[in-house]
Every structure is written in structure tokens, then in C-alpha cells.
């Protein structure tokens, strides 16, 4: 109970602040709440099904097949799998972070999960279409094509460092 | 969005059909992850609600500078600090194009906006750990800068010496 209060204390104050702002018509507070809703709306819709899928992924995905496509061997195809998975992840990094965590504990290499998470923030299909229509297809193509080698290169560098220092990412379990 | 719900529904039914207890433990695992990180999601949303107060005028003023490299630096820093949905970011980028802001600067802003997540720190550290979060974001910042420079070269705004 103590932990629950600690975890949600700030949010409680935030909600009360928003409520009071609405009552006394405090514009600044109302604007903050409207900004809160910009992303909150999507998250309320996306997170429940996303975590159901992540839970099912945890129990059904075989470690061997994750290792085969994202892990142990130095198969360069793992980058293609990571980018493909990223472009089909609804919700961008909000969903990619927990999935990356699951992938890691099923045997994915660091270079795969960093490529995955980073690409997930960049290759959102609806965003990309919007960008191309507003800024031109040339702009979008340059940006996306140029980013792929850098993201993969950067992820490999990070993996070298993390493998050397034997870094472990957090394991999330019930208390 | 409906696609996501249909896919989840089908996955759940198939999973239930093959193994009830496995499905139950999967849902439990999903719930543990969700409930343990919900405070971080809320923290993230609260930070974003403050960051979005940053006015568009301020961003336009900083990006539309005469000195292209100061503009680029501003675009990378502002892009890293903020986070906005596409329906706000791209119209803003469009205004910048209209103001004659170089594509290099716009690429720097749009790319760092997506790639570098200073505001997503509370969430990312839960799942990747503090060290990985910081290093991955530094890597992303460098990548955003490189992409901006490549865009600048492609549009003939900067030249390699």
C-alpha cells in the first residue's frame, strides 16, 4: 500500500491540479491537461492489447527461434528482422521498450534489441507517410535510408561495450 | 487500431485453444509488466504535458537562424528535449520550410524528435536499465546529427570541404 501511494502520489496531485484548473477556469492548467491527453488517449487504447500480446509472446515464443533470428550467431539477417519487427510495432517505443526487454531474456543480442528499439522510433509507417506527404518523398527517403547503416553501426558499437562490461538489463518480475 | 484489437483477440483465442494454463500465465506476465511500469508511463505523460507547453514560436525562432550550424545545433537540442505527435510536428516542419529554414535543420529537428528520447527516460530505464538508456540516447543523438548533415549535403545546403 505504501508503495502504491508512493508510485501514484505525483499523478494524484496532477489530476487534482487539472480538476481544480477546470473548476476555476485556470487556462494554464487546462492547457497542461490537454497536452497530457495528446499521448494518453493513444496509450489507453494501445497499451492493454500490447501487453496482452507481450505476455503471450513471453510464454509462446521459443527461446531457440528468438536466438536463431535475433541472437547468438552473427547472422546479419537479424538486423532485417529487427527493423521489420520495429516497423510493425504499433505504439513506437512505448511498446518497443517492454518487447525489447522480453526479446533480451529470450536470447536476443544487444545489437538486435538496440536496432529494434531505435528503429521503432523512426520507422512508424503512418508517421512516415505523413512526413512524405508534407515534406516531400525525397526528404523522407534520404532520412530513412541514411539512418539504417548508422543505427546498425551504432548498435554494434554499443553491443561491443555492453558485452565487454557484462551489462544486464533489468528483469521485471512480480514482487 | 481496430487491427491491433482483432489481432490480439485472435491471438488470445488461438492461445486459449491450444493451452489454457499457458495463456493464463502469459496474461499474468503481461499484467505484471504493465502494472509495474504504469507509474513510469504516467510520469512520462506528465513530462510530455509540460514539454508541449514549449511554444511553436520559440522553436521557429531558434531554428530559423541565419547561421545554419547554430540552427542545426538548436534543432538537435530542441528535438531531443521535446516529444510531439506527428500531427503537430509535421505541420510545424512545413511552416519551417515556408520560412526558408534549410532542410538540414528540419531533418535534424524531425530526426532527433523521434530518435532521442530525453522525456522517455523514466520508461526506458525500467526496461533497458540506466546505462543502456543513456548510451543509446547519446548514440541516437549522434545518428540524428549525421542524418541532418547528409540531408544538408543532398539538398546542396552544405558542402564537404
Coordinates of C-alpha atoms in Angstrom, one line a residue:
Chain A
X1 CA 0.0 0.0 0.0
X2 CA 2.8 2.3 0.9
X3 CA 4.5 1.6 -2.4
X4 CA 1.2 2.2 -4.2
X5 CA 0.9 5.7 -2.7
X6 CA 4.5 6.5 -3.5
X7 CA 4.0 5.4 -7.1
X8 CA 0.9 7.3 -7.8
X9 CA 1.3 10.3 -5.4
X10 CA 2.6 12.7 -8.1
X11 CA -0.1 11.6 -10.6
X12 CA -2.8 12.2 -8.0
X13 CA -1.6 15.7 -7.5
X14 CA -1.5 16.2 -11.2
X15 CA -5.1 15.1 -11.6
X16 CA -6.3 17.3 -8.7
X17 CA -4.5 20.2 -10.3
X18 CA -6.2 19.6 -13.6
X19 CA -9.6 19.2 -11.9
X20 CA -9.2 22.5 -9.9
X21 CA -8.0 24.2 -13.1
X22 CA -11.2 23.2 -14.9
X23 CA -13.4 24.4 -12.0
X24 CA -11.8 27.8 -11.6
X25 CA -11.1 28.0 -15.4
X26 CA -7.3 28.3 -14.9
X27 CA -6.2 28.3 -18.6
X28 CA -2.6 27.2 -18.0
X29 CA -3.7 24.2 -16.0
X30 CA -6.3 23.3 -18.7
X31 CA -3.6 23.5 -21.4
X32 CA -1.4 21.1 -19.4
X33 CA -4.2 18.6 -19.1
X34 CA -5.0 18.9 -22.8
X35 CA -1.3 18.2 -23.6
X36 CA -1.5 15.2 -21.2
X37 CA -4.4 13.8 -23.3
X38 CA -2.5 14.1 -26.6
X39 CA -0.5 11.0 -25.9
X40 CA -2.6 9.5 -23.1
X41 CA -5.5 8.8 -25.4
X42 CA -3.4 6.6 -27.7
X43 CA -1.8 4.9 -24.7
X44 CA -5.1 3.9 -23.1
X45 CA -6.1 2.3 -26.4
X46 CA -2.7 0.7 -27.3
X47 CA -1.2 -0.5 -24.0
X48 CA -3.8 -3.1 -22.9
X49 CA -3.7 -5.2 -26.1
X50 CA 0.0 -4.6 -26.4
X51 CA 0.7 -6.0 -23.0
X52 CA -1.6 -9.0 -23.7
X53 CA 0.4 -9.7 -26.8
X54 CA 3.7 -9.3 -24.9
X55 CA 2.5 -11.7 -22.2
X56 CA 1.5 -14.3 -24.8
X57 CA 4.9 -13.7 -26.6
X58 CA 6.6 -14.4 -23.3
X59 CA 5.0 -17.8 -22.9
X60 CA 4.8 -18.9 -26.5
X61 CA 7.9 -17.6 -28.3
X62 CA 10.6 -20.3 -28.2
X63 CA 14.0 -19.2 -27.0
X64 CA 15.6 -21.1 -29.8
X65 CA 13.8 -19.3 -32.5
X66 CA 14.5 -15.9 -31.0
X67 CA 18.1 -16.9 -30.6
X68 CA 18.2 -18.0 -34.2
X69 CA 16.8 -14.8 -35.6
X70 CA 18.0 -12.2 -33.2
X71 CA 20.8 -13.8 -31.2
X72 CA 23.9 -15.8 -30.8
X73 CA 25.0 -16.4 -34.3
X74 CA 26.4 -13.5 -36.1
X75 CA 23.7 -13.7 -38.7
X76 CA 23.4 -10.2 -40.3
X77 CA 19.8 -11.1 -41.1
X78 CA 19.0 -10.3 -37.5
X79 CA 19.1 -6.6 -38.4
X80 CA 16.5 -7.0 -41.1
X81 CA 14.3 -8.9 -38.6
X82 CA 14.8 -6.2 -36.0
X83 CA 13.8 -3.4 -38.5
X84 CA 10.9 -5.4 -39.8
X85 CA 9.6 -6.0 -36.3
X86 CA 10.1 -2.3 -35.5
X87 CA 8.1 -1.1 -38.4
X88 CA 5.2 -3.3 -37.4
X89 CA 5.3 -2.4 -33.7
X90 CA 2.2 -0.3 -33.1
X91 CA 2.8 2.4 -30.5
X92 CA 6.5 3.1 -31.2
X93 CA 9.0 3.0 -28.4
X94 CA 6.2 2.9 -25.7
X95 CA 5.6 -0.7 -26.8
X96 CA 9.1 -1.4 -28.1
X97 CA 10.8 -1.0 -24.7
X98 CA 8.9 -3.8 -23.0
X99 CA 9.1 -6.0 -26.1
X100 CA 12.9 -5.4 -26.3
X101 CA 13.1 -6.5 -22.7
X102 CA 11.3 -9.8 -23.5
X103 CA 13.5 -10.3 -26.5
X104 CA 16.6 -9.9 -24.5
X105 CA 15.6 -12.6 -22.0
X106 CA 14.8 -14.9 -24.8
X107 CA 18.3 -14.7 -26.1
X108 CA 18.4 -11.7 -28.5
X109 CA 21.8 -9.9 -28.8
X110 CA 22.2 -6.3 -27.7
X111 CA 22.8 -5.2 -31.3
X112 CA 19.4 -6.6 -32.3
X113 CA 17.5 -5.0 -29.5
X114 CA 19.1 -1.6 -29.8
X115 CA 18.5 -1.7 -33.6
X116 CA 14.9 -2.7 -32.8
X117 CA 14.2 0.0 -30.2
X118 CA 15.9 2.8 -32.2
X119 CA 14.2 1.8 -35.5
X120 CA 10.9 1.6 -33.7
X121 CA 11.0 5.3 -33.0
X122 CA 12.0 6.1 -36.6
X123 CA 10.0 3.7 -38.8
X124 CA 6.4 4.3 -37.9
X125 CA 4.5 3.7 -41.1
X126 CA 1.7 6.3 -40.6
X127 CA 4.2 8.9 -39.5
X128 CA 6.4 8.2 -42.5
X129 CA 3.5 8.6 -44.9
X130 CA 2.6 11.9 -43.2
X131 CA 6.2 13.1 -43.5
X132 CA 6.5 12.2 -47.1
X133 CA 3.3 14.0 -48.0
X134 CA 4.2 17.2 -46.1
X135 CA 7.9 17.5 -46.7
X136 CA 8.4 15.5 -49.9
X137 CA 9.3 12.0 -50.7
X138 CA 13.0 12.9 -51.3
X139 CA 13.3 14.2 -47.8
X140 CA 11.8 11.1 -46.2
X141 CA 13.9 8.7 -48.4
X142 CA 17.1 10.5 -47.5
X143 CA 16.3 10.4 -43.8
X144 CA 15.3 6.8 -43.7
X145 CA 17.9 5.3 -46.0
X146 CA 20.7 7.3 -44.3
X147 CA 19.6 6.2 -40.9
X148 CA 19.7 2.4 -41.4
X149 CA 23.6 2.0 -41.6
X150 CA 24.1 4.4 -38.7
X151 CA 21.6 2.7 -36.4
X152 CA 23.0 -0.7 -37.1
X153 CA 26.6 0.5 -36.7
X154 CA 25.8 2.3 -33.5
X155 CA 24.0 -0.7 -32.1
X156 CA 27.0 -2.9 -32.9
X157 CA 29.3 -0.5 -31.1
X158 CA 27.0 -0.4 -28.0
X159 CA 26.9 -4.2 -28.0
X160 CA 30.7 -4.5 -28.0
X161 CA 30.8 -2.2 -25.0
X162 CA 28.0 -4.0 -23.1
X163 CA 29.3 -7.4 -23.8
X164 CA 32.7 -6.4 -22.5
X165 CA 31.3 -4.9 -19.3
X166 CA 28.8 -7.8 -18.9
X167 CA 25.9 -5.5 -18.6
X168 CA 22.5 -6.9 -17.8
X169 CA 19.2 -5.2 -18.5
X170 CA 16.6 -5.2 -15.7
X171 CA 14.4 -8.3 -15.2
X172 CA 10.8 -7.5 -14.4
X173 CA 9.0 -9.9 -12.1
X174 CA 6.2 -9.9 -9.5
X175 CA 7.2 -8.7 -6.0
Chain B
X1 CA -6.1 0.4 -34.1
X2 CA -9.0 -2.0 -34.8
X3 CA -6.4 -4.2 -36.5
X4 CA -4.5 -4.4 -33.2
X5 CA -7.6 -5.4 -31.3
X6 CA -8.6 -8.0 -33.9
X7 CA -5.0 -9.4 -33.9
X8 CA -5.0 -9.5 -30.1
X9 CA -8.4 -11.2 -30.0
X10 CA -7.3 -13.9 -32.5
X11 CA -4.0 -14.5 -30.7
X12 CA -5.8 -14.9 -27.4
X13 CA -8.4 -17.3 -28.8
X14 CA -5.7 -19.4 -30.5
X15 CA -3.6 -19.4 -27.4
X16 CA -6.6 -20.5 -25.2
X17 CA -7.5 -23.2 -27.7
X18 CA -4.0 -24.8 -27.5
X19 CA -3.2 -24.3 -23.8
X20 CA -5.4 -22.7 -21.2
X21 CA -2.8 -22.6 -18.4
X22 CA -0.1 -21.3 -20.6
X23 CA -2.5 -18.5 -21.7
X24 CA -3.2 -17.7 -18.1
X25 CA 0.4 -17.4 -17.2
X26 CA 1.0 -15.3 -20.2
X27 CA -1.7 -12.9 -19.2
X28 CA -0.3 -12.8 -15.8
X29 CA 3.2 -11.9 -17.1
X30 CA 1.7 -9.2 -19.2
X31 CA -0.1 -7.8 -16.3
X32 CA 2.9 -7.8 -14.0
X33 CA 4.9 -5.9 -16.6
X34 CA 2.1 -3.5 -17.2
X35 CA 1.3 -2.8 -13.6
X36 CA 4.9 -2.4 -12.5
X37 CA 5.7 0.1 -15.2
X38 CA 2.4 2.0 -15.2
X39 CA 3.8 4.7 -12.9
X40 CA 6.6 5.3 -15.4
X41 CA 4.1 5.6 -18.2
X42 CA 2.2 8.2 -16.2
X43 CA 5.4 10.1 -15.3
X44 CA 6.3 10.2 -19.0
X45 CA 2.9 11.6 -19.9
X46 CA 3.2 14.2 -17.2
X47 CA 6.6 15.3 -18.5
X48 CA 5.3 15.5 -22.1
X49 CA 2.3 17.6 -21.0
X50 CA 4.9 20.2 -19.7
X51 CA 7.2 19.9 -22.6
X52 CA 4.4 20.6 -25.1
X53 CA 3.9 24.0 -23.4
X54 CA 7.1 25.0 -25.3
X55 CA 5.6 27.3 -27.9
X56 CA 5.9 26.7 -31.6
X57 CA 7.1 30.3 -32.0
X58 CA 10.1 29.6 -29.8
X59 CA 11.0 26.6 -31.9
X60 CA 10.6 28.6 -35.1
X61 CA 12.8 31.4 -33.7
X62 CA 15.6 29.1 -32.8
X63 CA 15.6 27.0 -36.0
X64 CA 15.2 30.0 -38.4
X65 CA 18.6 31.4 -37.6
X66 CA 21.0 32.9 -40.2
X67 CA 23.8 30.8 -39.0
X68 CA 23.0 27.3 -40.4
X69 CA 25.1 25.5 -37.9
X70 CA 23.6 27.3 -34.9
X71 CA 20.3 26.4 -36.4
X72 CA 21.3 22.8 -36.7
X73 CA 22.5 22.7 -33.1
X74 CA 19.3 24.2 -31.9
X75 CA 17.3 21.8 -33.9
X76 CA 19.1 18.8 -32.4
X77 CA 18.8 20.1 -28.9
X78 CA 15.1 21.1 -29.1
X79 CA 14.3 17.9 -30.9
X80 CA 15.9 15.8 -28.2
X81 CA 14.2 17.6 -25.4
X82 CA 10.7 17.6 -26.9
X83 CA 8.4 14.9 -28.0
X84 CA 5.3 15.6 -30.1
X85 CA 3.0 13.6 -32.2
X86 CA 3.3 13.7 -36.0
X87 CA 0.1 15.7 -36.4
X88 CA 1.8 18.6 -34.6
X89 CA 5.4 18.0 -35.7
X90 CA 4.9 17.8 -39.5
X91 CA 2.7 20.9 -39.9
X92 CA 5.4 22.7 -37.8
X93 CA 8.1 21.4 -40.1
X94 CA 6.0 22.6 -43.0
X95 CA 5.9 26.1 -41.6
X96 CA 9.7 26.0 -41.2
X97 CA 10.1 25.1 -44.9
X98 CA 7.9 28.1 -45.7
X99 CA 10.1 30.3 -43.7
X100 CA 13.1 29.2 -45.7
X101 CA 14.7 27.1 -43.0
X102 CA 17.3 24.7 -44.6
X103 CA 16.2 21.1 -45.0
X104 CA 19.3 20.1 -42.9
X105 CA 17.9 21.9 -39.9
X106 CA 14.5 20.4 -40.4
X107 CA 15.9 16.9 -40.8
X108 CA 17.9 17.5 -37.5
X109 CA 14.7 18.5 -35.7
X110 CA 12.4 15.8 -37.0
X111 CA 15.0 13.0 -36.6
X112 CA 16.1 14.0 -33.1
X113 CA 12.4 14.4 -32.1
X114 CA 11.8 10.8 -32.9
X115 CA 15.2 9.2 -32.1
X116 CA 16.3 10.9 -29.0
X117 CA 14.0 10.5 -26.0
X118 CA 15.0 12.6 -23.1
X119 CA 11.4 12.6 -21.9
X120 CA 11.0 8.8 -22.3
X121 CA 14.0 8.3 -19.9
X122 CA 11.8 7.2 -16.9
X123 CA 10.2 4.5 -19.0
X124 CA 13.2 3.3 -21.0
X125 CA 15.3 2.9 -17.8
X126 CA 12.7 0.4 -16.4
X127 CA 13.2 -1.9 -19.4
X128 CA 16.7 -1.3 -20.6
X129 CA 18.5 -0.1 -17.4
X130 CA 20.0 3.4 -16.8
X131 CA 23.3 2.8 -18.5
X132 CA 21.9 1.4 -21.7
X133 CA 19.3 4.2 -21.8
X134 CA 21.8 7.0 -21.6
X135 CA 24.3 5.4 -24.1
X136 CA 21.6 4.5 -26.6
X137 CA 20.3 8.1 -26.5
X138 CA 23.8 9.5 -26.9
X139 CA 24.2 7.2 -29.9
X140 CA 20.8 8.3 -31.3
X141 CA 21.9 12.0 -30.9
X142 CA 25.0 11.4 -33.0
X143 CA 23.0 9.5 -35.6
X144 CA 20.5 12.4 -35.8
X145 CA 23.3 14.8 -36.4
X146 CA 24.8 12.7 -39.1
X147 CA 21.5 12.2 -40.9
X148 CA 20.9 16.0 -40.8
X149 CA 24.3 16.7 -42.3
X150 CA 23.7 14.1 -45.0
X151 CA 20.3 15.8 -45.8
X152 CA 22.2 19.1 -45.9
X153 CA 24.6 17.7 -48.5
X154 CA 21.8 16.0 -50.5
X155 CA 20.0 19.4 -50.7
X156 CA 23.2 21.2 -51.6
X157 CA 23.0 23.3 -48.4
X158 CA 26.4 22.4 -47.1
X159 CA 29.4 21.2 -49.0
X160 CA 32.1 18.8 -48.0
X161 CA 35.4 20.6 -47.9

